Amino acid sequence: MTLALGVRAQAAGTRLACFDQLGSTNAEAAARARAGEVGPIWFVTTEQTAGRGRRQRPWIAPRGNLAASLLEVIDVSPGMAATLGFAAGLALESALQAVTAHYIASYAVPLAIDYRLKWPNDVLANGNKLGGILLEAENMADGRLAVVVGIGTNIVAHPTGTPYPATSLHALGLQVSAEQVFAALSDSWTELRGLWDNGRGFAEIRRLWLQRAKGLGEPVSIRTGTTVIEGLFDCIDEAGCLIVRTPEGRRIPIAAGDVHFGSTASAGAS
Ligand code: BTN
């Protein structure tokens, strides 16, 4: 199978650049933006050797996993661009739901996979990390922002020994390919990107995201640098910050951090 856009992505005029192997699809997208590319265009590979994760962590995609980055140069503030990550999480979750439903219908297998979104941008499957999103942005000379939405999905393999446990679609019993997931993702992205509408639709994106959120109203520990904040996961605000309600009743907005569910002061990284 070859990597190809879904029909909705094609109809929207999105372009595609495929690579047999690449260091980082995010790095490639940023380099193309500096060279004048304005997108929207996907950079995709099924083997990523020097991928970047959140908080300077590596994200290596062994052959068969999916690494995909969407580049678009747009006229939005960096703060508004940051909310695009929630649309990306919804797009990946929606693509996974579609691929899963199709697989179950085709092979009549009794699979039940619970997909959830974990703040800020992870997708969980049965409680384990299946996909991650890295949003990067760079100012262009014309004042616009080159936004790169990098999405990594564990299709055939997942790392072990990570502080937040990981999984892959194959480990879950879903024998699908990176190509199938990408076609569905390019279509769901087209839909969710349209709904986001340069930030004007973030209220609706936030509503949909909260419907699929893991741990809403439950105890969470968030590590931000050297600090661990504990409380109840109250909601996300209009800027995309996670709001924690502390035992003293304070509502603390968190802009960046690693979330663990349950109240454990020793929360590690995700
Ligand atoms: C995370 O740490 O959870 C985010 C991981 C993001 C990985 C993806 S894979 C495609 C894109 N290219 C990269 O170098 N990183 C992102």
mmCIF file of C-alpha atoms and ligand atoms in Angstrom, residues 24-26 48 51-54 59 67-69 122 129 132-134 150-152, ligand 1:
data_model
loop_
_atom_site.group_PDB
_atom_site.id
_atom_site.type_symbol
_atom_site.label_atom_id
_atom_site.label_comp_id
_atom_site.label_asym_id
_atom_site.label_seq_id
_atom_site.Cartn_x
_atom_site.Cartn_y
_atom_site.Cartn_z
ATOM 1 C CA SER A 24 11.686 14.200 11.449
ATOM 2 C CA THR A 25 8.564 15.148 9.512
ATOM 3 C CA ASN A 26 8.249 18.269 11.703
ATOM 4 C CA GLN A 48 11.172 8.303 11.365
ATOM 5 C CA GLY A 51 11.647 12.470 15.539
ATOM 6 C CA ARG A 52 10.889 15.068 18.157
ATOM 7 C CA GLY A 53 8.407 14.672 20.998
ATOM 8 C CA ARG A 54 7.054 17.151 23.531
ATOM 9 C CA TRP A 59 9.942 10.201 19.083
ATOM 10 C CA ALA A 67 4.754 10.026 11.433
ATOM 11 C CA ALA A 68 2.800 12.824 9.770
ATOM 12 C CA SER A 69 3.145 16.613 9.885
ATOM 13 C CA ASP A 122 -2.221 12.660 23.519
ATOM 14 C CA LYS A 129 -0.584 6.145 24.969
ATOM 15 C CA GLY A 132 1.211 12.030 20.467
ATOM 16 C CA ILE A 133 1.098 15.466 18.887
ATOM 17 C CA LEU A 134 3.811 18.095 18.694
ATOM 18 C CA GLY A 150 3.133 16.751 13.976
ATOM 19 C CA ILE A 151 1.205 13.581 14.725
ATOM 20 C CA GLY A 152 2.829 10.291 15.688
HETATM 21 C C1 BTN B 1 4.693 13.621 22.188
HETATM 22 O O1 BTN B 1 5.757 13.760 22.794
HETATM 23 O O2 BTN B 1 3.753 12.998 22.675
HETATM 24 C C2 BTN B 1 4.538 14.202 20.818
HETATM 25 C C3 BTN B 1 5.107 13.309 19.783
HETATM 26 C C4 BTN B 1 4.992 13.865 18.369
HETATM 27 C C5 BTN B 1 5.675 12.984 17.360
HETATM 28 C C6 BTN B 1 5.359 13.380 15.952
HETATM 29 S S1 BTN B 1 5.748 12.130 14.786
HETATM 30 C C7 BTN B 1 5.455 13.240 13.493
HETATM 31 C C8 BTN B 1 6.060 14.555 13.910
HETATM 32 N N1 BTN B 1 7.481 14.620 13.598
HETATM 33 C C9 BTN B 1 8.217 14.754 14.691
HETATM 34 O O3 BTN B 1 9.465 14.855 14.708
HETATM 35 N N2 BTN B 1 7.446 14.728 15.785
HETATM 36 C C10 BTN B 1 6.045 14.634 15.439
#
